[in-house]
Short mmCIF file of C-alpha atoms and ligand atoms in Angstrom, two decimals:
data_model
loop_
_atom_site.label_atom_id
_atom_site.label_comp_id
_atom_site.label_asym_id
_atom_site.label_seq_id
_atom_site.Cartn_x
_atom_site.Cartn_y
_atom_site.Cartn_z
CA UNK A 1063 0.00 0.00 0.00
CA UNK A 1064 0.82 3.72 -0.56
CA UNK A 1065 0.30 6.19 2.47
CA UNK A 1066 1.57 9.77 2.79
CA UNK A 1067 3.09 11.54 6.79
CA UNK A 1068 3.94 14.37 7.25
CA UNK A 1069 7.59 14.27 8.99
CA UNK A 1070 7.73 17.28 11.72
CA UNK A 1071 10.80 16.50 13.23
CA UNK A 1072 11.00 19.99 15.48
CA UNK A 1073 13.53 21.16 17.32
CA UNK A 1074 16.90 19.79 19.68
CA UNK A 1075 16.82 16.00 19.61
CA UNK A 1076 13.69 15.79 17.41
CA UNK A 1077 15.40 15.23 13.80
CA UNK A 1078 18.01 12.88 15.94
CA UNK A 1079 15.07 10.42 17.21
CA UNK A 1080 12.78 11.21 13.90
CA UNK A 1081 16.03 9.84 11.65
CA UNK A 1082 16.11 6.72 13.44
CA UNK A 1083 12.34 6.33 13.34
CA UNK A 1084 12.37 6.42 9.41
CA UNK A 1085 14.91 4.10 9.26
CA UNK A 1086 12.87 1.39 11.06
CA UNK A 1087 9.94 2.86 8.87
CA UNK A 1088 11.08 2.13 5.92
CA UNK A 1089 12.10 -1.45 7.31
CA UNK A 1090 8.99 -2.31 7.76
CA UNK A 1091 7.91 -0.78 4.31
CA UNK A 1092 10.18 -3.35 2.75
CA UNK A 1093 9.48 -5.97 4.57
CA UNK A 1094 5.57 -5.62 3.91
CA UNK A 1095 5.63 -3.78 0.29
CA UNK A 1096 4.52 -0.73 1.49
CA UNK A 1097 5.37 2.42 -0.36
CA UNK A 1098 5.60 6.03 1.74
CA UNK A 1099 5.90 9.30 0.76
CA UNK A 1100 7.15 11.54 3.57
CA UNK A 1101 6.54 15.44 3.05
CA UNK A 1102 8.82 17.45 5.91
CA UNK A 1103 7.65 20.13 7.10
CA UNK A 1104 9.14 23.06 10.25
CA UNK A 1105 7.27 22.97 13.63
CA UNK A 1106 8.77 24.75 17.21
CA UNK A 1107 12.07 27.12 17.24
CA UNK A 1108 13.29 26.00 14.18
CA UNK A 1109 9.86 27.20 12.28
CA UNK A 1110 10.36 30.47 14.06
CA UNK A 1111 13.83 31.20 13.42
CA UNK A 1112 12.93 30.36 9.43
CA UNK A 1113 9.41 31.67 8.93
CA UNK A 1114 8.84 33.89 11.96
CA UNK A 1115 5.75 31.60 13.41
CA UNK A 1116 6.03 28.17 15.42
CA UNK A 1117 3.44 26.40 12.91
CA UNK A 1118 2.77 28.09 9.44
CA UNK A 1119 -0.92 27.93 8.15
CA UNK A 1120 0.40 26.22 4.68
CA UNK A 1121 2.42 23.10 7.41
CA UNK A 1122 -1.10 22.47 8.83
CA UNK A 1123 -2.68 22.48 5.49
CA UNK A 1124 -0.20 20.08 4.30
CA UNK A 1125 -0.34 17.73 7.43
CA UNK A 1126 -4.39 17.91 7.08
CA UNK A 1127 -3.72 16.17 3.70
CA UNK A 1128 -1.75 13.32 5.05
CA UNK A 1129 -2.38 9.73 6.32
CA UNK A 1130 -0.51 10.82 9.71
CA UNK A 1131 1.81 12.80 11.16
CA UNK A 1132 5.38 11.50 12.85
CA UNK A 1133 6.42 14.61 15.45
CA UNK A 1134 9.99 14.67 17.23
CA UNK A 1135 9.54 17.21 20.21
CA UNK A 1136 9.79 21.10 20.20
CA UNK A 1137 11.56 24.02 22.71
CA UNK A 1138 14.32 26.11 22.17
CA UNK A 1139 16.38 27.85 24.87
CA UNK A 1140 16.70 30.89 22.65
CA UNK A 1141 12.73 31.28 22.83
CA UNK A 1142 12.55 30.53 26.71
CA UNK A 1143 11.64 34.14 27.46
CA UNK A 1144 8.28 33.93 29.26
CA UNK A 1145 8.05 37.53 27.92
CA UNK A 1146 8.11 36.34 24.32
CA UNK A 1147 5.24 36.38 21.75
CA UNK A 1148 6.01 33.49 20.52
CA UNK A 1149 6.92 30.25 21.96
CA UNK A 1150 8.16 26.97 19.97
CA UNK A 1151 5.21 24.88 22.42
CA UNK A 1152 2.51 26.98 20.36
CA UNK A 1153 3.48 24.67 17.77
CA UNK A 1154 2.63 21.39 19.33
CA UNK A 1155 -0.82 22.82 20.40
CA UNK A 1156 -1.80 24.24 16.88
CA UNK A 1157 -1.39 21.38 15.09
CA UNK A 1158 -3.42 19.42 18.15
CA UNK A 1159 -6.41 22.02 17.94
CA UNK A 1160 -6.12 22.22 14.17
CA UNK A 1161 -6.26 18.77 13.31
CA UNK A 1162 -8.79 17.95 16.37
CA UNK A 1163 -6.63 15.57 18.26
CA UNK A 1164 -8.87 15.65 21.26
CA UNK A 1165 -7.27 12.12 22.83
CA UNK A 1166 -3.77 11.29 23.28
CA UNK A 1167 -2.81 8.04 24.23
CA UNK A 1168 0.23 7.32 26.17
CA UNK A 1169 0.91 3.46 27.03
CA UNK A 1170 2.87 3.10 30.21
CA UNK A 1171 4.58 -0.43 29.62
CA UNK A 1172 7.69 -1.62 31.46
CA UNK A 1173 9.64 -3.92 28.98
CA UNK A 1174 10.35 -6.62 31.64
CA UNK A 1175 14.28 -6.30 30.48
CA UNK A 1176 14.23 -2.85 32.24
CA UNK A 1177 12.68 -3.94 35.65
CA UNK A 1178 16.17 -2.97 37.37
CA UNK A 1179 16.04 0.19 35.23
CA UNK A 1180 13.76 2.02 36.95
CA UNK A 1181 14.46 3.91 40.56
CA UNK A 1182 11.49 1.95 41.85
CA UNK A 1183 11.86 -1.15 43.40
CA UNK A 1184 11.14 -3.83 41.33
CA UNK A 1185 8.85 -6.25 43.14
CA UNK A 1186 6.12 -2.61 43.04
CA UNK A 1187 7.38 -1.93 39.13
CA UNK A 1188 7.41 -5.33 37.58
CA UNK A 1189 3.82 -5.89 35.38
CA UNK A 1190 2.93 -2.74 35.42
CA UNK A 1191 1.08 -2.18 31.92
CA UNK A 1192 -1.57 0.90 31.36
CA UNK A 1193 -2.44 3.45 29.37
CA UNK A 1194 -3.56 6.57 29.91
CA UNK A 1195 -6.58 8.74 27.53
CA UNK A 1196 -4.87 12.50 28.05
CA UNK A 1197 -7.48 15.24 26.99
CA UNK A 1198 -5.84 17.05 24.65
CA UNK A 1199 -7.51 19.91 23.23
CA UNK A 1200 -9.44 21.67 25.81
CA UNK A 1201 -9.33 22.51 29.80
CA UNK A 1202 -6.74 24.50 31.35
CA UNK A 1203 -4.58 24.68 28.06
CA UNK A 1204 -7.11 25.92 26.00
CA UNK A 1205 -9.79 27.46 28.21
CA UNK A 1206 -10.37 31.29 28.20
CA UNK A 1207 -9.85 33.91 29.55
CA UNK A 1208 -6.27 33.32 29.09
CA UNK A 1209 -3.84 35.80 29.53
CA UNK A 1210 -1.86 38.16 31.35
CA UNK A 1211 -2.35 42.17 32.13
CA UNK A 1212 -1.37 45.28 34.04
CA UNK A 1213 -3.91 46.57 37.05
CA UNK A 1214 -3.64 49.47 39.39
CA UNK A 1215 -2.58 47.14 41.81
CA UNK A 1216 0.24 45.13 40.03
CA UNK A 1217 0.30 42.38 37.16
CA UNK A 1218 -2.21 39.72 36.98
CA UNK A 1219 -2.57 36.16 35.29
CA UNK A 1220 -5.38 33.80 34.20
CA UNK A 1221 -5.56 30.57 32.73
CA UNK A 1222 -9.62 28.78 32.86
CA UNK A 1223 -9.83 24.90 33.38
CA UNK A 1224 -13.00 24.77 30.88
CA UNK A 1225 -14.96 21.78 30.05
CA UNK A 1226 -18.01 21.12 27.97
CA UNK A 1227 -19.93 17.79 28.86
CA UNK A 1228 -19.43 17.08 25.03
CA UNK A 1229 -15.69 17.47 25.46
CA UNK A 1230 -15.77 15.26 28.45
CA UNK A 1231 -17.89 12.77 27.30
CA UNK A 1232 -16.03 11.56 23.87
CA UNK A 1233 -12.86 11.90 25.91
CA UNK A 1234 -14.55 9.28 28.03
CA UNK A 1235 -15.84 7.21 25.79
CA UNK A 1236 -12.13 7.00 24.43
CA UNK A 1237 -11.31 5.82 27.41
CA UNK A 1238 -14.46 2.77 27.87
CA UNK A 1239 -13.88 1.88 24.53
CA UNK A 1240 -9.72 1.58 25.05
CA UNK A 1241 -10.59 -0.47 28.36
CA UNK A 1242 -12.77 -2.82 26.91
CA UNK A 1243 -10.04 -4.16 24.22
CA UNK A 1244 -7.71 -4.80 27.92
CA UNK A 1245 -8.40 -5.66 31.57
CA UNK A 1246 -12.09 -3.35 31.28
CA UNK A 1247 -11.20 -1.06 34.55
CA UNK A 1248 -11.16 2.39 33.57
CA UNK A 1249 -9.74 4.84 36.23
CA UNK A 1250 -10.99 8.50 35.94
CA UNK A 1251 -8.96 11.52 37.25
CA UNK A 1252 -9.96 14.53 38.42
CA UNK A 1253 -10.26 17.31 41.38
CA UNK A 1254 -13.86 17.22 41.92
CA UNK A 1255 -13.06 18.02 45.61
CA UNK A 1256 -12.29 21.33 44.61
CA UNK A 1257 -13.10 22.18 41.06
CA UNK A 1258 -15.84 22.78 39.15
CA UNK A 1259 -14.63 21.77 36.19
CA UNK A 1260 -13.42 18.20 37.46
CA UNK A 1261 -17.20 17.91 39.27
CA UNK A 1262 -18.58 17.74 35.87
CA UNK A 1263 -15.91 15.76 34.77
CA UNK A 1264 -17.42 13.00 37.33
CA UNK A 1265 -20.94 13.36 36.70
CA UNK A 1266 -20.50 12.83 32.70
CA UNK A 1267 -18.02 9.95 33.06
CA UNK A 1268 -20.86 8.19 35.12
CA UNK A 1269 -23.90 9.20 32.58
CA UNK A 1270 -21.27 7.75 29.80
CA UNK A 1271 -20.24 4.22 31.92
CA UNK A 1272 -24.01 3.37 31.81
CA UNK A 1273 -23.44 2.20 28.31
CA UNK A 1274 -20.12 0.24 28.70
CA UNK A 1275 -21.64 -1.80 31.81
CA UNK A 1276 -18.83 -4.58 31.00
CA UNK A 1277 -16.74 -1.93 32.17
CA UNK A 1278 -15.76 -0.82 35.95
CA UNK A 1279 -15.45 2.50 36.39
CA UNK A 1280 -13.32 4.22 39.85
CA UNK A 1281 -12.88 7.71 39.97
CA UNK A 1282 -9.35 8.88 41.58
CA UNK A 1283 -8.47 12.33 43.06
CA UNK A 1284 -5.71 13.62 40.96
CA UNK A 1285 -3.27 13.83 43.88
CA UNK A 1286 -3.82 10.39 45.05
CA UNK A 1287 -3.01 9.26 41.56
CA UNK A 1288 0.18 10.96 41.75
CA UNK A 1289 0.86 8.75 44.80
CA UNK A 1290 -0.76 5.32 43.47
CA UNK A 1291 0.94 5.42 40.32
CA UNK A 1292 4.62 5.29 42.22
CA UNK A 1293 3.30 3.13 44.97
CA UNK A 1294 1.36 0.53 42.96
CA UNK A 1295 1.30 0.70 39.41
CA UNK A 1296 0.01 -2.25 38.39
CA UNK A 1297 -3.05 -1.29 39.92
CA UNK A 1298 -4.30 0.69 36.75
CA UNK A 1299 -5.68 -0.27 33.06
CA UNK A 1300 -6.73 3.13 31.51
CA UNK A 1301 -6.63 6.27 33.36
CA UNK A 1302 -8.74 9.35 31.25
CA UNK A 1303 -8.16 12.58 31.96
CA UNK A 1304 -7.96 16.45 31.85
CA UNK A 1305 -5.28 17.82 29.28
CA UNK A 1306 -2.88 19.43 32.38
CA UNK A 1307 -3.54 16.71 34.84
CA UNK A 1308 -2.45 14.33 31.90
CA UNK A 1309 0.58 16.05 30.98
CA UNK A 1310 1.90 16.01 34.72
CA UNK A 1311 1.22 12.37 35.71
CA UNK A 1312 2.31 11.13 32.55
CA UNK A 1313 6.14 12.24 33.42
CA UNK A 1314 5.65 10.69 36.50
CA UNK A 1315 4.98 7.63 35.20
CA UNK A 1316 7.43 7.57 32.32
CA UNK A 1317 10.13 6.56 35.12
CA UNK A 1318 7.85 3.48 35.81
CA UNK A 1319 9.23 2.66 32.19
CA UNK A 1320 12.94 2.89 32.61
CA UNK A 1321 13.10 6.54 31.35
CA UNK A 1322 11.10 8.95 29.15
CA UNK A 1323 12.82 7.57 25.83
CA UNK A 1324 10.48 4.66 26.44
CA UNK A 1325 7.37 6.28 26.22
CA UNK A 1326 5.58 6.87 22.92
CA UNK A 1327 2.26 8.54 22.73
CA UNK A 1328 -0.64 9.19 19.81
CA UNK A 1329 -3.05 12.01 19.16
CA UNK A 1330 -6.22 11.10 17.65
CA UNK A 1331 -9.03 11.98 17.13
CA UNK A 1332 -11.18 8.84 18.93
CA UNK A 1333 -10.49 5.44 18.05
CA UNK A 1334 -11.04 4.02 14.63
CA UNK A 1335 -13.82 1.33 14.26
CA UNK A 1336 -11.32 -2.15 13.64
CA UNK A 1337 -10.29 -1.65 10.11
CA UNK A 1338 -10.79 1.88 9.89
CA UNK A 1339 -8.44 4.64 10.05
CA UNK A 1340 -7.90 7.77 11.26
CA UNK A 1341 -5.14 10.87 10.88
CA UNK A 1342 -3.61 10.82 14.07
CA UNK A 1343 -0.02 12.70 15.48
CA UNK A 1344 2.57 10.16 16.78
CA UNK A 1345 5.06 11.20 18.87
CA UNK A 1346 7.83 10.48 21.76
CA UNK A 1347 6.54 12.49 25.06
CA UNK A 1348 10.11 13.66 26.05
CA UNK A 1349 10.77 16.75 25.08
CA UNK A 1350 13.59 18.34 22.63
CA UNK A 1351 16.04 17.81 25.25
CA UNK A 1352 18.80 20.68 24.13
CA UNK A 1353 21.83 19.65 25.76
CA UNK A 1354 21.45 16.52 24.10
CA UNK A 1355 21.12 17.76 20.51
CA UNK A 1356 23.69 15.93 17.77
CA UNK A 1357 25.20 13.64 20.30
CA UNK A 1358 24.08 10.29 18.83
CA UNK A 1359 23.37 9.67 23.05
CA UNK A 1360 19.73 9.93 23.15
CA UNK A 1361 16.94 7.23 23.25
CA UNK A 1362 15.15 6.42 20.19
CA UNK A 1363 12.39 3.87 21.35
CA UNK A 1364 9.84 6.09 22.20
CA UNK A 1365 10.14 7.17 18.99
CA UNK A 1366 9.85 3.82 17.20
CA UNK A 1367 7.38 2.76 19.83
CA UNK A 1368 5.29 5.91 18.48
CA UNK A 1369 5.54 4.90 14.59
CA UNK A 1370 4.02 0.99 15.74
CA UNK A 1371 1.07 3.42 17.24
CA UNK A 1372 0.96 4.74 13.57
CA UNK A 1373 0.40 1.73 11.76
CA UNK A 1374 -1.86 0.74 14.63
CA UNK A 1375 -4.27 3.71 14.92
CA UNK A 1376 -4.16 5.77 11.47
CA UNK A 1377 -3.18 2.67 8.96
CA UNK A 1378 -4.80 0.06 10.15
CA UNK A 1379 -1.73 -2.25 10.09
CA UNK A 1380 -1.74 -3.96 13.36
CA UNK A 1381 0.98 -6.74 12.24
CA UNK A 1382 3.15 -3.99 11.03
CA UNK A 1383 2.91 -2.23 14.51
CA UNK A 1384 3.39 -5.79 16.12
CA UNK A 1385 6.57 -6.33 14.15
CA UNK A 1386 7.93 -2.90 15.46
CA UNK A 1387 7.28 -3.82 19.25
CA UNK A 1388 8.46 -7.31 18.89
CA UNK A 1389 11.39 -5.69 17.24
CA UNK A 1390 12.26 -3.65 20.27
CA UNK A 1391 11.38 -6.66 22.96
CA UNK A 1392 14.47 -8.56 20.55
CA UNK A 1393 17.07 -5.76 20.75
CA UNK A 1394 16.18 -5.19 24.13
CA UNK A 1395 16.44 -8.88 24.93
CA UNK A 1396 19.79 -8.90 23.01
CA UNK A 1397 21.28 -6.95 25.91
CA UNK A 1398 21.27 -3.26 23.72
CA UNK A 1399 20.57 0.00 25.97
CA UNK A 1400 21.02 3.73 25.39
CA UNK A 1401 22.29 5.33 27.89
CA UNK A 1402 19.39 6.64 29.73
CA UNK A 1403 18.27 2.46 30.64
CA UNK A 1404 21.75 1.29 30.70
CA UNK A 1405 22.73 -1.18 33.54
CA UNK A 1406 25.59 -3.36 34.62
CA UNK A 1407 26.29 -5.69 32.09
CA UNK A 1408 24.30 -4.72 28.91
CA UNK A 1409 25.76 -3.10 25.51
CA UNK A 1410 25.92 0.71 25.58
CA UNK A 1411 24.82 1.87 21.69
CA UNK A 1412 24.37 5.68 20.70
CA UNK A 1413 21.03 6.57 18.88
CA UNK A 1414 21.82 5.78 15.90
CA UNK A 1415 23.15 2.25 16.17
CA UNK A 1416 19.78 1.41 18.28
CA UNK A 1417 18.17 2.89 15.22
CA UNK A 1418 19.64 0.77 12.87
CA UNK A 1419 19.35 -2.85 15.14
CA UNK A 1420 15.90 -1.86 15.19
CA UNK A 1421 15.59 -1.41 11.68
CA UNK A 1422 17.77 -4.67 11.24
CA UNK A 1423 15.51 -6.64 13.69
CA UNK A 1424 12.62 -5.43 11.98
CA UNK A 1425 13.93 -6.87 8.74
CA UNK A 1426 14.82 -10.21 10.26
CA UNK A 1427 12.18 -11.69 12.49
CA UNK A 1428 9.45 -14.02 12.77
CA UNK A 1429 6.13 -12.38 12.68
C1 IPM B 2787 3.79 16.97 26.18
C2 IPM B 2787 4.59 18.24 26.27
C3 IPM B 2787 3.78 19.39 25.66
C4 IPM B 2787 2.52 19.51 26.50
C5 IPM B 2787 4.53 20.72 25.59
C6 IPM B 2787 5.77 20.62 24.75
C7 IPM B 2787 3.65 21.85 25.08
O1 IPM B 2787 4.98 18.49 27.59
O2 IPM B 2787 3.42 16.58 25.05
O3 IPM B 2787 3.52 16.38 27.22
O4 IPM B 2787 2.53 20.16 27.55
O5 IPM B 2787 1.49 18.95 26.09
MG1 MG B 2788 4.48 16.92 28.91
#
């Protein structure tokens, strides 16, 4: 088959992970006869140093026309001033809002190779295996009034956690539906001992379980989720929730992974009916990590593990996604570790030889 991405590899490590994604891309184009035409486009500091703007109108336009889109990560010291118009992150959350990626998915899976890679202890770390449903286009990110002004009595800021019921309801229905294919506990996160928002949150989640009885539903205060996901991990299946609350626990939990390189994540926009597909975002969740940039030192799994979402969610190719995570099971059981989930005894690799065993593995295994 014959499928078109757009390739936003962004800023600091982005084109470093996104080179070594292609390369396992185009593995598994060989290997299965497909044929893909990859349009690059800027995103982040780099689009602002070049066209003044951290996504130009004619990049969304271009990813709109596209199977999917493969992201590497954006931020730029040299745009860091909180003072600044423009920041590199407005990038990330145009092309979310523009393309109406409302759900992002982010697996949490420890590879069982990694158990002693992870600060936690491993009898609480080993099995754990969920995934959480992160809002991603509305709530405290979006919400308005948002902005920042002068009064007679000093400077003032505002940011509004806003929901609709609609918002919150196909967010949870993401999250039923996701549960149902796995261990059917769904695990809903919110503040609805303080906020408004997050009480509404709770009431629509329950109108929305009534039709996925099959289903158990708990509801979890956001800040004893912060504490449950360290202290017992393997208690969760899916975890739904708001867009900020999402984006906090979900670097929490990376280290329940072995490290942040591990984690891939997917913006869509619901889940495709089986055999369907939809134009979805794919993309590590660490971000451009600048010290790092050019060093051939950083992990490119997460990155991989976000191109097997890919052929999962917006090409309906679930053996071709199956083949990329067996892929990285084999070089992982083959004793191969960047640096951020080396241990004692195990082969140290840079990114781009992990790139290319992946690629090679890809090429050589058993389905
Ligand atoms: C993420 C990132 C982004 C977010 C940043 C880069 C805007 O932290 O994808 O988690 O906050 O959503
Ligand atoms: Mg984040």
């Amino acid at each position: 088959m014959k499928f078109k991405l757009a390739v936003l590899p962004g800023d600091g490590v982005g084109p470093d992970v996104m080179d070594e994604g292609i390369k396992v891309l185009e593995a598994v184009g060989k290997r299965f006869g497909h044929d893909f035409e990859l349009t690059y486009g800027l995103i982040g500091g780099v689009a602002i140093a070049s066209e003044g703007t951290a996504l130009a109108e004619d990049t969304i336009e271009m990813c709109r026309s596209k199977d999917a889109v493969l992201f590497g990560a954006v931020g730029d010291p040299r745009y860091d001033d909180p003072m600044a118009k423009i920041h590199p992150e407005d990038g990330i959350l145009a092309i979310r809002k523009s393309l109406g990626l409302f759900a992002n998915l982010r697996p949490v899976k420890l590879f069982p190779q990694l158990v002693n890679s992870t600060p936690i202890k491993p009898e609480l770390v080993r099995g754990t295996d969920f995934v959480f449903v992160r809002e991603l286009t509305g709530g405290l990110y979006f919400g308005r009034p948002k902005r920042q002004w002068t009064t007679s009595r000093g400077r003032r800021g505002v940011d509004s956690m806003v929901y609709t019921e609609q918002e919150i309801a196909r967010i949870a229905k993401v999250g039923f539906e996701l549960a149902r294919t796995r261990r059917k506990k769904l695990t809903s996160v919110d503040k609805a001992n303080v906020l408004q928002s997050s009480r509404l949150w709770r009431q629509v989640t329950s109108e929305v379980a009534r039709d996925y009885p099959d289903v158990k539903l708990d509801n979890m205060l956001v800040d004893t989720c912060s504490m449950r996901i360290i202290q017992n991990p393997t208690y969760f299946d899916v975890i739904v929730t708001e867009n900020t609350f999402g984006d906090i626990l979900t670097d929490e939990a990376s280290i329940l992974t072995g490290s942040m390189g591990m984690m891939p994540s997917a913006s869509i926009a619901g889940i495709p009916a089986p055999g369907s597909r939809v134009i979805g975002l794919y993309e590590p969740i660490h971000g451009s990590a600048p010290k790092y940039t050019g060093q051939d030192k950083v992990n490119p799994i997460a990155t991989v593990l976000s191109i097997a979402m890919m052929f999962r969610y917006s090409l309906a190719l679930e053996k071709e996604a199956l083949i990329i995570e067996n892929a990285v099971n084999t070089v992982l059981n083959n004793g191969f570790r960047t640096y951020d989930i080396m241990s004692e005894g195990m082969k140290k690799v840079g990114t781009k030889e992990m790139g290319t065993l992946l690629a090679k593995t890809v090429a050589e295994i058993n389905s």
